[in-house]
Structure formats: structure tokens, C-alpha cells
Coordinates of C-alpha atoms in Angstrom, one line a residue:
Chain A
X1 CA 0.0 0.1 0.2
X2 CA 1.4 3.3 -1.1
X3 CA 1.7 6.2 1.5
X4 CA -0.1 9.1 0.5
X5 CA 2.3 12.1 0.0
X6 CA 2.9 14.6 2.7
X7 CA 2.5 17.6 0.8
X8 CA 1.5 18.3 -2.7
X9 CA 1.9 21.9 -4.4
X10 CA 0.3 22.0 -7.7
X11 CA 1.0 24.6 -10.2
X12 CA 1.9 27.1 -8.0
X13 CA 2.3 30.7 -9.1
X14 CA 3.0 34.0 -6.9
X15 CA 3.6 37.4 -8.0
X16 CA 4.2 40.6 -5.8
X17 CA 3.9 44.1 -6.9
X18 CA 3.2 43.0 -10.3
X19 CA 6.4 40.9 -10.7
X20 CA 6.0 37.0 -11.0
X21 CA 8.3 35.1 -8.6
X22 CA 6.8 31.6 -9.0
X23 CA 5.5 30.3 -11.9
X24 CA 3.6 26.8 -13.1
X25 CA 5.7 24.8 -10.2
X26 CA 4.3 21.7 -8.9
X27 CA 6.1 19.6 -6.5
X28 CA 5.6 16.6 -4.3
X29 CA 7.0 15.6 -1.1
X30 CA 7.0 11.8 0.2
X31 CA 7.7 10.4 3.1
X32 CA 11.6 9.7 3.7
X33 CA 12.8 11.8 0.8
X34 CA 15.2 14.7 0.7
X35 CA 14.6 17.1 -1.9
X36 CA 17.1 20.0 -2.6
X37 CA 16.3 23.0 -4.6
X38 CA 18.9 24.8 -6.3
X39 CA 19.2 27.9 -8.3
X40 CA 20.7 31.3 -8.8
X41 CA 19.8 34.4 -6.5
X42 CA 16.3 35.5 -7.2
X43 CA 15.5 32.3 -8.8
X44 CA 12.2 31.9 -6.8
X45 CA 13.7 29.3 -4.0
X46 CA 12.7 30.9 -0.9
X47 CA 9.2 32.4 -2.0
X48 CA 8.7 28.5 -3.0
X49 CA 9.5 27.6 0.3
X50 CA 7.6 30.1 1.9
X51 CA 4.3 29.1 -0.5
X52 CA 4.9 25.5 0.6
X53 CA 5.0 26.0 4.4
X54 CA 2.1 28.2 4.5
X55 CA 3.4 31.4 5.2
X56 CA 2.7 32.8 1.7
X57 CA -0.9 32.3 -0.3
X58 CA 0.0 31.6 -3.8
X59 CA -1.6 33.5 -6.3
X60 CA -2.2 30.5 -8.4
X61 CA -2.3 26.7 -7.8
X62 CA -2.7 25.3 -4.4
X63 CA -0.7 23.5 -1.5
X64 CA -2.1 20.4 0.4
X65 CA -0.5 18.7 3.3
X66 CA -2.0 14.7 3.4
X67 CA -4.7 16.1 0.9
X68 CA -5.6 18.9 3.3
X69 CA -5.6 22.5 1.6
X70 CA -3.1 24.2 3.8
X71 CA -5.2 27.6 3.9
X72 CA -7.6 25.7 6.3
X73 CA -5.5 24.3 8.5
X74 CA -4.8 26.6 11.7
X75 CA -1.4 27.6 12.3
X76 CA -1.3 25.6 15.5
X77 CA -1.4 22.2 13.5
X78 CA 0.3 23.0 10.8
X79 CA 3.1 23.7 13.1
X80 CA 2.8 19.7 13.8
X81 CA 2.8 19.0 10.4
X82 CA 6.0 21.0 9.4
X83 CA 8.9 22.7 10.6
X84 CA 11.0 25.8 8.9
X85 CA 14.6 26.4 9.6
X86 CA 15.2 30.0 8.8
X87 CA 18.4 31.5 7.0
X88 CA 19.1 33.3 9.9
X89 CA 16.9 34.6 12.9
X90 CA 17.7 37.5 15.1
X91 CA 16.6 37.3 18.7
X92 CA 15.7 40.8 20.1
X93 CA 16.1 40.0 23.8
X94 CA 19.0 38.0 25.6
X95 CA 17.0 34.8 25.5
X96 CA 19.6 31.7 26.8
X97 CA 20.4 29.3 24.2
X98 CA 18.4 26.8 26.0
X99 CA 15.2 28.9 26.2
X100 CA 15.3 29.7 22.2
X101 CA 15.5 25.8 21.6
X102 CA 12.8 25.4 23.8
X103 CA 10.3 27.3 22.2
X104 CA 10.0 24.9 19.7
X105 CA 8.5 22.6 22.2
X106 CA 6.2 25.3 24.0
X107 CA 3.1 25.2 21.8
X108 CA 2.9 21.6 20.5
X109 CA 4.8 20.2 23.4
X110 CA 2.1 21.0 25.9
X111 CA 0.9 17.6 26.0
X112 CA 4.1 15.9 26.8
X113 CA 5.6 15.5 30.5
X114 CA 8.0 17.9 31.9
X115 CA 10.3 15.2 31.6
X116 CA 9.8 14.3 28.3
X117 CA 10.2 18.1 27.1
X118 CA 13.5 17.9 29.0
X119 CA 15.0 15.0 27.6
X120 CA 13.7 16.5 23.9
X121 CA 15.6 19.4 24.5
X122 CA 18.7 18.0 25.6
X123 CA 18.7 15.6 22.8
X124 CA 18.3 18.6 20.5
X125 CA 20.8 20.7 22.1
X126 CA 23.3 17.7 21.7
X127 CA 22.6 17.2 18.2
X128 CA 22.9 20.5 17.2
X129 CA 26.3 20.4 19.1
X130 CA 25.3 23.6 21.4
X131 CA 24.8 21.6 24.8
X132 CA 28.2 23.5 26.0
X133 CA 26.3 26.8 25.3
X134 CA 23.0 26.5 26.5
X135 CA 23.1 28.9 29.1
X136 CA 24.6 31.4 26.8
X137 CA 22.8 34.2 25.7
X138 CA 21.7 34.0 22.6
X139 CA 22.6 37.4 21.2
X140 CA 26.0 37.0 21.9
X141 CA 26.7 34.0 19.9
X142 CA 28.5 33.7 16.5
X143 CA 26.0 33.5 13.1
X144 CA 27.2 29.5 13.0
X145 CA 26.2 29.2 16.6
X146 CA 22.9 30.8 16.5
X147 CA 22.3 28.6 13.1
X148 CA 22.6 25.8 15.2
X149 CA 20.6 26.8 18.0
X150 CA 17.6 27.6 15.4
X151 CA 18.4 23.5 14.1
X152 CA 17.8 23.0 17.7
X153 CA 14.7 24.3 18.1
X154 CA 13.2 23.1 14.9
X155 CA 14.4 19.6 16.0
X156 CA 12.4 20.3 19.2
X157 CA 9.8 21.3 17.4
X158 CA 9.8 17.9 14.9
X159 CA 10.1 15.6 18.1
X160 CA 7.1 17.4 19.7
X161 CA 5.1 17.2 16.7
X162 CA 5.6 13.8 16.0
X163 CA 3.9 12.8 19.1
X164 CA 1.0 14.6 17.8
X165 CA 1.1 14.2 13.8
X166 CA 2.1 11.0 11.9
X167 CA 4.0 12.5 8.4
X168 CA 6.2 15.7 8.8
X169 CA 7.7 17.9 6.5
X170 CA 11.2 19.4 7.4
X171 CA 12.1 23.0 5.0
X172 CA 15.4 24.3 5.3
X173 CA 16.7 27.5 4.0
X174 CA 20.3 27.2 3.5
X175 CA 21.3 25.7 6.4
X176 CA 24.5 25.3 5.9
X177 CA 25.3 29.0 5.1
X178 CA 27.1 30.1 8.1
X179 CA 28.5 27.0 9.2
X180 CA 32.0 25.5 9.3
X181 CA 32.8 22.5 7.6
X182 CA 32.5 20.0 10.6
X183 CA 29.0 21.6 11.3
X184 CA 27.7 21.5 7.6
X185 CA 28.2 17.8 7.5
X186 CA 27.0 17.3 11.1
X187 CA 23.4 19.3 10.3
X188 CA 23.2 17.6 7.1
X189 CA 23.6 14.2 8.4
X190 CA 21.3 14.9 11.1
X191 CA 18.8 15.9 8.6
X192 CA 19.6 12.7 6.7
X193 CA 18.8 10.7 9.9
X194 CA 15.4 12.6 10.3
X195 CA 14.6 11.6 6.5
X196 CA 15.4 8.3 7.5
X197 CA 12.7 8.0 10.2
X198 CA 10.2 9.1 7.4
X199 CA 10.4 13.1 7.6
X200 CA 10.1 14.5 4.2
X201 CA 12.7 17.0 3.8
X202 CA 12.9 20.2 1.5
X203 CA 16.1 22.5 1.6
X204 CA 17.6 25.1 -0.2
X205 CA 21.3 24.7 -0.7
X206 CA 23.7 26.9 -2.6
X207 CA 26.8 24.4 -2.1
X208 CA 26.2 21.7 -5.0
X209 CA 28.6 19.2 -4.0
X210 CA 26.7 19.1 -0.7
X211 CA 23.3 19.0 -3.0
X212 CA 24.7 16.2 -4.7
X213 CA 25.7 14.1 -1.9
X214 CA 22.7 14.5 0.1
X215 CA 20.1 15.1 -2.2
X216 CA 17.7 12.1 -3.8
X217 CA 16.1 14.8 -5.8
X218 CA 17.4 18.2 -7.1
X219 CA 15.3 20.9 -8.0
X220 CA 16.7 23.4 -10.2
X221 CA 14.8 26.6 -10.3
X222 CA 15.8 29.7 -12.6
X223 CA 13.3 32.8 -13.3
X224 CA 10.6 31.4 -10.9
X225 CA 10.3 28.4 -13.0
X226 CA 11.6 24.4 -12.6
X227 CA 14.1 24.0 -15.0
X228 CA 15.2 20.5 -14.2
X229 CA 14.4 18.0 -11.7
X230 CA 15.9 14.6 -11.0
X231 CA 18.6 12.7 -9.3
X232 CA 21.7 14.6 -8.8
X233 CA 23.9 12.0 -10.7
X234 CA 21.7 12.4 -13.7
X235 CA 20.7 16.4 -13.9
X236 CA 24.0 17.7 -12.9
X237 CA 25.7 18.4 -16.4
X238 CA 28.0 21.2 -17.7
X239 CA 25.4 22.7 -19.8
X240 CA 22.6 22.9 -17.1
X241 CA 25.5 24.6 -15.0
X242 CA 26.6 27.1 -17.6
X243 CA 22.8 27.9 -18.5
X244 CA 21.6 28.4 -15.0
X245 CA 24.2 29.7 -13.2
X246 CA 26.2 31.3 -15.7
X247 CA 29.4 29.9 -15.1
X248 CA 31.2 27.4 -17.2
X249 CA 32.6 25.0 -14.3
X250 CA 33.1 21.4 -15.3
X251 CA 30.9 18.8 -13.6
X252 CA 33.6 15.8 -12.4
X253 CA 32.7 12.6 -10.6
X254 CA 34.2 10.9 -7.6
X255 CA 35.0 8.1 -8.3
X256 CA 34.9 8.2 -11.8
X257 CA 31.0 7.4 -12.8
X258 CA 30.0 8.1 -8.8
X259 CA 28.7 11.4 -7.5
X260 CA 29.0 14.5 -9.3
X261 CA 31.1 17.3 -7.8
X262 CA 31.7 20.9 -9.4
X263 CA 34.5 22.9 -8.9
X264 CA 35.1 26.8 -10.0
X265 CA 37.2 27.5 -13.2
X266 CA 36.3 31.2 -14.2
X267 CA 33.1 33.0 -14.6
X268 CA 31.3 33.3 -18.4
X269 CA 31.9 36.8 -19.8
X270 CA 28.1 37.1 -20.5
X271 CA 26.7 35.5 -17.3
X272 CA 24.7 37.9 -14.8
X273 CA 27.7 38.0 -12.7
X274 CA 30.3 40.1 -13.2
X275 CA 33.9 40.2 -12.0
X276 CA 34.6 43.7 -11.5
Chain B
X1 CA 16.4 25.1 37.8
X2 CA 18.3 28.0 39.6
X3 CA 16.6 30.3 37.5
X4 CA 13.3 29.0 38.3
X5 CA 14.0 29.2 41.8
X6 CA 15.2 32.7 41.5
X7 CA 12.3 34.1 39.4
X8 CA 10.4 32.3 42.5
X9 CA 12.0 34.7 45.0
X10 CA 11.6 37.7 42.9
X11 CA 7.8 37.1 42.5
X12 CA 7.3 36.8 46.2
X13 CA 9.4 39.9 46.6
X14 CA 7.5 41.7 44.2
X15 CA 4.0 40.7 45.7
X16 CA 5.8 41.7 49.5
X17 CA 7.0 45.2 47.8
X18 CA 3.1 45.5 46.3
X19 CA 1.9 44.9 49.8
X20 CA 4.5 47.2 51.7
X21 CA 3.7 49.9 49.1
X22 CA 0.4 49.9 49.6
X23 CA 0.5 50.2 53.3
X24 CA 2.7 53.0 53.2
X25 CA 0.6 54.9 50.5
X26 CA -2.6 54.1 52.9
X27 CA -0.5 55.4 56.0
X28 CA 1.4 58.6 54.3
X29 CA -0.1 61.9 53.7
X30 CA -1.5 65.2 55.5
X31 CA -3.0 62.8 58.2
X32 CA -0.3 60.3 58.9
X33 CA -1.4 56.9 60.1
X34 CA 0.8 54.5 61.3
X35 CA 0.7 50.7 59.5
X36 CA -0.2 49.0 62.9
X37 CA -3.6 51.3 62.8
X38 CA -4.4 50.9 59.2
X39 CA -5.8 47.4 59.4
X40 CA -7.4 47.8 62.8
X41 CA -9.2 51.1 61.6
X42 CA -10.4 49.6 58.4
X43 CA -11.7 46.1 60.0
X44 CA -13.5 47.7 62.9
X45 CA -14.3 51.5 62.9
X46 CA -14.5 52.7 66.1
X47 CA -16.6 55.1 67.6
X48 CA -13.6 57.5 68.6
X49 CA -13.7 60.7 66.4
X50 CA -10.1 60.8 65.5
X51 CA -10.4 56.9 64.5
X52 CA -13.8 57.7 62.4
X53 CA -11.7 60.5 60.6
X54 CA -8.6 58.4 60.1
X55 CA -11.1 55.6 58.8
X56 CA -12.6 58.1 56.5
X57 CA -9.3 59.4 55.1
X58 CA -8.3 55.6 54.4
X59 CA -11.6 54.4 52.7
X60 CA -12.7 57.5 51.0
X61 CA -9.3 59.2 49.6
X62 CA -6.2 57.1 50.1
X63 CA -7.6 53.1 49.6
X64 CA -9.0 54.4 46.3
X65 CA -5.9 56.2 45.1
X66 CA -3.7 53.6 46.2
X67 CA -6.0 51.1 44.4
X68 CA -5.9 53.2 41.1
X69 CA -2.1 53.9 41.3
X70 CA -1.8 49.9 41.4
X71 CA -4.1 49.4 38.4
X72 CA -2.9 52.2 36.2
X73 CA 1.0 51.3 37.2
X74 CA 0.4 47.7 36.2
X75 CA -1.5 48.7 33.1
X76 CA 1.2 50.7 31.8
X77 CA 4.4 48.2 32.7
X78 CA 2.4 45.4 31.0
X79 CA 1.3 47.7 28.1
X80 CA 5.3 48.5 27.9
X81 CA 6.2 45.1 28.0
X82 CA 3.5 43.9 25.6
X83 CA 4.8 46.8 23.3
X84 CA 8.8 45.7 23.4
X85 CA 7.6 42.3 22.5
X86 CA 5.4 43.3 19.7
X87 CA 7.8 45.5 18.1
X88 CA 11.0 43.2 19.1
X89 CA 12.7 46.2 20.5
X90 CA 13.5 47.1 24.2
X91 CA 13.1 50.8 23.5
X92 CA 9.2 50.4 22.6
X93 CA 6.8 52.2 24.9
X94 CA 3.0 52.2 24.8
X95 CA 2.8 55.5 23.3
X96 CA 3.9 54.2 20.0
X97 CA 0.5 52.7 19.5
X98 CA -0.5 56.4 19.6
X99 CA -3.0 55.9 22.4
X100 CA -1.3 58.6 24.6
X101 CA -1.3 61.1 21.6
X102 CA -4.8 60.4 20.8
X103 CA -6.0 60.5 24.4
X104 CA -3.8 63.7 25.1
X105 CA -5.6 65.4 21.9
X106 CA -9.0 64.5 22.9
X107 CA -8.4 65.8 26.5
X108 CA -7.1 68.9 25.4
X109 CA -10.0 69.5 23.1
X110 CA -12.4 68.7 25.8
X111 CA -10.5 71.1 28.2
X112 CA -10.5 74.0 26.0
X113 CA -13.1 73.8 23.6
X114 CA -15.9 71.8 26.0
X115 CA -17.2 74.5 28.0
X116 CA -17.7 77.0 24.6
X117 CA -19.4 74.1 22.8
X118 CA -22.1 73.6 25.4
X119 CA -22.8 77.3 25.5
X120 CA -23.0 77.6 21.7
X121 CA -25.5 74.6 22.1
X122 CA -27.4 76.6 24.7
X123 CA -26.5 73.9 27.5
X124 CA -25.9 74.7 31.0
X125 CA -21.9 74.2 31.8
X126 CA -19.8 73.3 33.2
X127 CA -19.4 70.0 31.6
X128 CA -20.0 66.8 33.6
X129 CA -16.7 65.5 35.0
X130 CA -16.9 62.1 33.3
X131 CA -16.9 63.8 29.8
X132 CA -12.9 64.2 30.1
X133 CA -11.6 60.6 31.1
X134 CA -14.3 59.2 28.8
X135 CA -13.3 61.3 25.8
X136 CA -9.7 60.7 26.5
X137 CA -10.3 56.8 26.5
X138 CA -12.2 57.0 23.5
X139 CA -9.5 59.4 21.5
X140 CA -6.9 56.9 22.7
X141 CA -8.6 53.9 21.0
X142 CA -9.4 55.8 17.7
X143 CA -6.0 56.7 17.3
X144 CA -4.7 53.2 18.0
X145 CA -7.6 51.9 15.7
X146 CA -6.7 54.6 13.1
X147 CA -2.9 53.6 13.2
X148 CA -3.7 50.0 12.9
X149 CA -6.1 50.2 9.9
X150 CA -3.0 52.5 8.2
X151 CA -0.4 49.6 9.0
X152 CA -2.5 47.0 7.9
X153 CA -2.5 45.7 4.1
X154 CA -4.0 42.7 2.9
X155 CA -4.4 41.1 6.4
X156 CA -1.2 41.9 7.8
X157 CA -0.2 44.8 10.2
X158 CA 3.3 45.9 10.0
X159 CA 4.7 47.1 13.2
X160 CA 7.4 49.0 11.3
X161 CA 4.8 51.0 9.5
X162 CA 2.7 51.3 12.7
X163 CA 5.7 52.7 14.4
X164 CA 6.3 55.4 11.6
X165 CA 3.0 56.2 11.5
X166 CA 2.8 56.5 15.0
X167 CA 5.7 59.4 15.0
X168 CA 3.9 61.3 12.4
X169 CA 0.4 61.0 14.5
X170 CA 2.6 61.8 17.6
X171 CA 3.6 65.3 15.9
X172 CA 0.5 65.9 14.3
X173 CA -1.5 65.7 17.6
X174 CA 1.3 67.6 19.1
X175 CA 1.2 70.5 16.9
X176 CA -3.0 70.5 17.4
X177 CA -2.8 70.2 21.3
X178 CA -0.1 73.1 20.9
X179 CA -2.9 75.1 18.8
X180 CA -5.1 74.4 21.8
X181 CA -3.0 75.6 24.3
X182 CA -2.4 78.8 22.5
X183 CA -6.0 79.2 22.5
X184 CA -6.7 78.4 26.1
X185 CA -7.4 80.7 28.9
X186 CA -5.2 80.7 31.9
X187 CA -7.8 78.1 34.0
X188 CA -7.6 75.8 31.0
X189 CA -3.9 76.1 30.6
X190 CA -3.4 74.7 34.2
X191 CA -6.0 72.1 33.8
X192 CA -4.0 71.0 30.6
X193 CA -0.7 71.1 32.4
X194 CA -1.8 69.2 35.0
X195 CA -3.6 66.4 32.7
X196 CA -0.2 66.3 30.5
X197 CA 2.1 65.7 33.7
X198 CA -0.4 63.2 35.3
X199 CA -1.6 62.8 38.8
X200 CA -3.5 60.1 41.0
X201 CA -4.9 63.1 42.8
X202 CA -8.6 63.0 41.7
X203 CA -8.9 59.2 42.8
X204 CA -12.1 58.1 43.9
X205 CA -14.4 55.1 44.0
X206 CA -16.2 56.1 40.9
X207 CA -12.5 56.4 39.1
X208 CA -11.7 53.1 40.5
X209 CA -14.9 51.5 39.2
X210 CA -14.3 53.3 35.8
X211 CA -11.1 52.1 35.7
X212 CA -11.0 48.5 36.9
X213 CA -13.3 47.1 34.1
X214 CA -10.8 48.4 31.5
X215 CA -7.6 47.2 33.1
X216 CA -8.6 44.1 35.0
X217 CA -9.5 42.1 31.9
X218 CA -6.2 43.2 30.2
X219 CA -4.2 42.2 33.1
X220 CA -6.1 38.9 33.2
X221 CA -5.4 38.3 29.7
X222 CA -1.6 38.8 29.9
X223 CA -0.8 35.2 30.9
X224 CA -2.2 33.8 27.6
X225 CA 0.4 36.2 25.5
X226 CA 3.7 35.3 27.1
X227 CA 4.0 32.1 25.0
X228 CA 3.0 33.8 21.4
X229 CA 5.3 37.0 22.4
X230 CA 8.2 34.6 23.0
X231 CA 7.7 32.8 19.9
X232 CA 7.5 36.5 18.0
X233 CA 10.9 37.1 19.4
X234 CA 12.2 34.6 16.7
X235 CA 10.4 36.9 14.3
X236 CA 7.0 36.9 12.6
X237 CA 7.4 34.2 10.3
X238 CA 9.1 31.9 12.6
X239 CA 6.4 32.7 15.1
X240 CA 4.1 31.6 12.4
X241 CA 6.0 28.3 12.0
X242 CA 5.5 27.6 15.4
X243 CA 2.3 27.3 15.1
X244 CA 1.6 31.0 16.6
X245 CA -1.5 32.8 14.8
X246 CA 0.7 36.1 14.2
X247 CA -1.9 38.5 13.2
X248 CA -4.5 38.0 15.8
X249 CA -1.7 38.0 18.7
X250 CA -0.6 41.3 17.0
X251 CA -4.1 42.8 17.0
X252 CA -4.8 41.6 20.5
X253 CA -1.9 42.9 22.1
X254 CA -2.6 46.4 20.4
X255 CA -5.9 46.4 21.5
X256 CA -5.0 45.5 25.1
X257 CA -2.6 48.0 25.2
X258 CA -5.1 50.7 24.1
X259 CA -7.7 49.7 26.5
X260 CA -5.3 49.5 29.3
X261 CA -3.2 53.1 28.5
X262 CA -6.3 54.7 27.6
X263 CA -7.8 53.8 30.8
X264 CA -4.7 54.9 32.9
X265 CA -4.4 58.2 30.9
X266 CA -8.0 58.5 31.4
X267 CA -7.8 58.0 35.1
X268 CA -4.6 59.9 36.1
X269 CA -3.4 61.6 32.7
X270 CA -0.3 60.8 30.8
X271 CA 2.2 59.2 32.8
X272 CA 5.6 58.4 31.2
X273 CA 8.8 56.1 31.8
X274 CA 6.5 53.3 34.0
X275 CA 6.0 51.4 30.7
X276 CA 9.8 51.6 29.3
X277 CA 11.8 50.9 32.7
X278 CA 9.8 48.4 34.3
X279 CA 10.1 45.7 31.9
X280 CA 14.0 46.7 31.2
X281 CA 14.8 46.4 34.6
X282 CA 12.8 43.2 35.1
X283 CA 14.5 41.7 32.2
X284 CA 17.8 42.1 34.0
X285 CA 16.1 40.4 37.0
X286 CA 14.4 37.6 35.6
X287 CA 15.4 37.2 32.0
X288 CA 13.1 38.0 29.0
X289 CA 10.5 35.3 29.2
X290 CA 7.2 36.9 28.4
X291 CA 5.5 34.3 30.6
X292 CA 7.2 35.8 33.8
X293 CA 8.1 39.1 32.7
X294 CA 4.3 40.3 32.0
X295 CA 3.1 39.2 35.4
X296 CA 6.2 40.6 37.0
X297 CA 5.8 43.6 34.9
X298 CA 2.4 44.0 36.7
X299 CA 3.5 44.0 40.2
X300 CA 6.3 45.9 39.9
X301 CA 4.5 48.7 37.7
X302 CA 1.9 49.0 40.3
X303 CA 4.2 49.2 43.3
X304 CA 6.7 51.8 41.5
X305 CA 3.7 54.0 40.2
X306 CA 2.1 54.1 43.8
X307 CA 5.5 54.9 45.3
X308 CA 5.8 57.8 43.1
X309 CA 2.6 58.8 44.2
X310 CA 3.9 58.8 47.7
X311 CA 6.8 60.8 46.9
X312 CA 4.7 63.3 45.0
X313 CA 2.2 63.8 48.1
X314 CA 5.2 64.1 50.4
X315 CA 7.9 66.3 48.3
X316 CA 6.1 69.6 48.4
X317 CA 3.5 68.5 51.2
X318 CA 0.6 69.8 51.8
X319 CA 0.7 70.7 47.9
X320 CA 1.3 67.7 45.4
X321 CA 3.8 67.3 42.5
X322 CA 2.2 66.2 39.3
X323 CA 3.3 62.3 39.3
X324 CA 4.5 62.4 35.8
X325 CA 7.3 64.6 37.2
X326 CA 8.4 62.2 39.9
X327 CA 8.3 59.2 37.2
X328 CA 10.4 61.0 34.6
X329 CA 12.7 62.6 37.5
X330 CA 13.6 59.1 38.6
X331 CA 12.7 57.2 35.4
X332 CA 14.9 58.9 33.2
X333 CA 18.3 58.3 35.1
X334 CA 17.4 54.9 36.1
X335 CA 16.8 54.1 32.2
X336 CA 20.2 55.7 31.5
X337 CA 21.9 53.6 33.9
X338 CA 20.4 50.4 32.8
X339 CA 21.3 51.2 29.5
X340 CA 25.0 51.9 30.3
X341 CA 25.6 49.1 32.8
X342 CA 23.1 46.5 31.9
X343 CA 24.3 45.6 28.2
X344 CA 22.6 42.2 28.7
X345 CA 19.1 44.1 28.5
X346 CA 20.1 44.8 24.9
X347 CA 20.9 42.8 21.8
X348 CA 24.4 43.3 21.9

């Protein structure tokens, strides 16, 4: 018996101030999958993510969680069905690290015992490698440490949501952007573990090599449209990279015939990036 | 868990402070009454004429004055904490939602033009006393609603737009109030000044009865907003991701502030700094968690305003200083000190 998709986005379109940001995009999130959106700046990746998580209402098309239109799901229940890791989150007041992470538990974890909540919190802090920072004030941390606190907060939300809802989707907006190498792989390994437990993951990544290693499906966006979709080895090719990103960076394989990788060479003169 | 025990102690301390300040406020004034006699007097008024006079002073003047001060102070401090949470800015003040500006303009209009309007309508003056507070309350509400409408587009209220529009509204109402001041006579000018500096001097059971239905429900609603405001600290989108109905929360907070501050201004005039300083000081003591901060702000705000009122009564006795002068004289240096010493209160 096939499991129903966790999330379906159909023919999604979004326009703001007369500018079309996303157009004709469809996407299905199955349990236990990790899809990665790649594309140049302004391709519509973040907008698509905000449409899928219910933050923005699409101007065309529809989003449904387990068959239920997202517009009809109250915020508190939506929070049990999906979690979102933002690119960066400023915290205006000197909350301690553990307090920020605990915010992920406060709403949907109300049914849990205090002991369970504490277990989830400590587990999340450990997984995000910030247990040693638990008492520190969030605003004083480095960007990378703050990103890990947000990840712990998201882990708390997912763990609490799991006690209430069956299928969950995790959205990540550039989760590795401010992390050092060790924490880049640590966070993506943790995400991969979540995927194994049945969470459907949709991530935005700019590092194509990380995308190639961790994604089972790549979604290539450009100009608000989906220009390619498929397994990394199938779609990461020189011509796609040149066309979408405007760089002539050859795609290699490690080992030969294995995972694709991309190293910089030089920027195409006619590309939209300039070399000053 | 150390923090939990510490905040328990602080709550116990704050409650004691409120009780002590209340006793002080009831006992201090033109007729000093020692604390030991207060409970005794209120419990069973004796036939002794001196005692009867003391009981009268307590029951009809000082008790309503103290209760009014506790309510107004609690309302102002809670409103400050709500605004700072809503705007995610430790410098936000209840005045930002325009309620003080609207209430002030309404009050100035009634003070300066009220009797003239009555006369031109051929009605007997002077204006009933209740018109002024009622008008101020409605003026404050109207200003806040207007600002909210201006800042709301396709169902979303932008707190930034609201803040900037609030500054514009403040300038506008300031200018109009200035015009009214220009047009006022001496007696009206005195009323205006007194109003704009605040005072608990006119406290009565009627005022208490008129203020309680506005401020007490706000205080009762506060425990339900803490969790949402905590999530809002991460950002509006993030709070929504965490299951908070953000737009509803914002509107509820704005409405509660408008009601609490509007009622406070109506009862005691414009009183500054309580809403700004109290949440600040508390954040240093018990941390920024709104579930503790909001109730603690109610206690400390009430206690401090009553304390300021005691000072206002004593400093130039038998005359009284406007309470707004006391709160600003004490509040501004304290705020500056918090600013410079307590970097933890800011995001640095």
C-alpha cells in the first residue's frame, strides 16, 4: 500500500507588486525523501519554500498537506506537520540558548510531561552541538552558533510534533550557509537521519557538492520556474550549470562514474555575474 | 533550575513590595496613620472621632488612590512589556501605538473647547466631570485603531509602518494640542498642564470603578500572551511556523495596550517612563521570558507608580507634585543607568 504524499504543491504561482516570482511549479513531498532546491539568487527558491510551508498564499495553484488545503489548517496544527529552519533569525532579547530551543516545544509540546520535554530539549541541543552553550545568551553567539540553536529549536518542534502528527515535512533555507565544515556535515547528517525516520525534507542549498551528496532529488529553479528535476547524477551536467548559473564549471565525478562534483574555474563573460 | 527558584523568590519579593507600598501609601499624607492602625481601622471602625476621621481618610481618599495607582501602574508596565515584545525592540513604549497622543488630544480638546461647545448649544455648563476621562479613553482607542488601519495591508499589520505612522501622528497631535494651548485661557492652561503631567490626586471610588473594568481584564489576559510573544521574538514568520496565529496575536496585543493605557490616561493623565523602565529592569532580574516578565511587570509597575505617588504627595506637602514629574525625574536616570550598565538588556 503506497503511503500518501505528505505535501503536494500544484501549479504554484506567486506574484508580488506585479512581479512574477514563482510560476507553474509543482512539487510532491514523499515521506523519507530529501529534495534540494538549487538555482541562482532570485530564482524563487525562498518564495517557493514560503508558499509550501503556508507562510505565503499562492496567487495561483494550491498547497495541500496529506490532502488538506493548507489555507484551512490552523497555525497550531500546521506547526505539528512541518517545521522551518530560517536562513538566520535575530532574537531581540537576551534569551538563553536553551530557552530559544525550548520555544520549539512550548506550543505543540504542551501535552508532553516535563520530563519528556526536558529529554527532547537535551537531545536536540546535543544533536546541534550546542549543549555546552545552553546557558549562554543567544544574541552574543556567532552566526554559525545561532544557526545551530535554530536547528535545535526545529528539532524540538519536530520531536514534539511527532507525538501528535503522523507525517512531517522539514524545510531548510540554506542550513549550511554560516556553518564551518564540521557542522555543515553534522547538520546534513542529522537531517539525513530525520529523513530515514520518514520526515520529508525540502532544502535550499547553494553548495552544489553538498546538494549532490545529500539530495535524492534536485530541483533546479531559474526565473521562478522549474528548469530541471531529477537525481543529482542524472541532471548535474556542464550545460545545465552554464545555462542556469552562468558559469562554465565542469562537472566531475568521484570516483569516476560516481557522485558529481563541481569546482570553480572562471566566470562566463556574458553571465549575470560580473568580475568587476 | 536555579533561574526558576530565583524567579520564584523575585515574585515573592514583588508581591511583598506591592503590599508594603500599599500600606505605606495608605498611611502617608497630610494625616499620617501608622501601619499598625490601618488594618485595625479598616476592619472595625471605632466610635472614637479621631479614629473615625482616620478611617474616613483611608476609605474615601487613600484606599481608592492606592488601588487606582496599582491598576494604572500595572496597566502601563504590562503595556510596555507587550509593546517591546510586539515590536521586538527593548525601547518600544506604550505611546508608540498612538494611544497617549490620541487621548491627550481628546483631553485637550475637551478642556479647551468643551465649555464653549456647550454654551453654543445652549446647554448649561460646566461639562460633567466624566466627559473628560471618557473622551480621553475614546480618543486613545480611536488613534490606535486609526494607526492599525494605516499599517494593515491585505490582512497583515506591519509593526514598522505602525511605528513610523505613530511618530507622524504624535507630531500631528502635538501640533494640534499646541494650537489648543495657544487658544486656551489661564484656567484651561492649568488643567491642561496638570493633565499632561499626570496625577492620582482625583482618585475616588467612582474612578476606581470606571478604571477596573478596563485594566483588570487586560491583566487577566496577559498570561495567555506570553508564549506567543516568546515565539514572536524569533520573528513573525518564525512565530507562524511555530503555530502562533501571528496576526491575531498582534491585534490582541495592540487592543489590550490601547485599552489599558487609554484607561490609565483617562484616570490619571499622561504618565511616562513606567512602561519603558519596568520591563527593562525586570529583564535584567528574571530574564526575557514573557511568561514571567508580563506578570512581574504588573506587580512592579503597580508598586512603583504608587511609590511615585507617595513621593509626589510628600515632597512639597501639603501641595502635590504631578506624578509624571516624579516618574520622569526618577525614570530617566534609571533608564540611562540600565542602558549603560546592563548591556544584557540589549541585543549586544
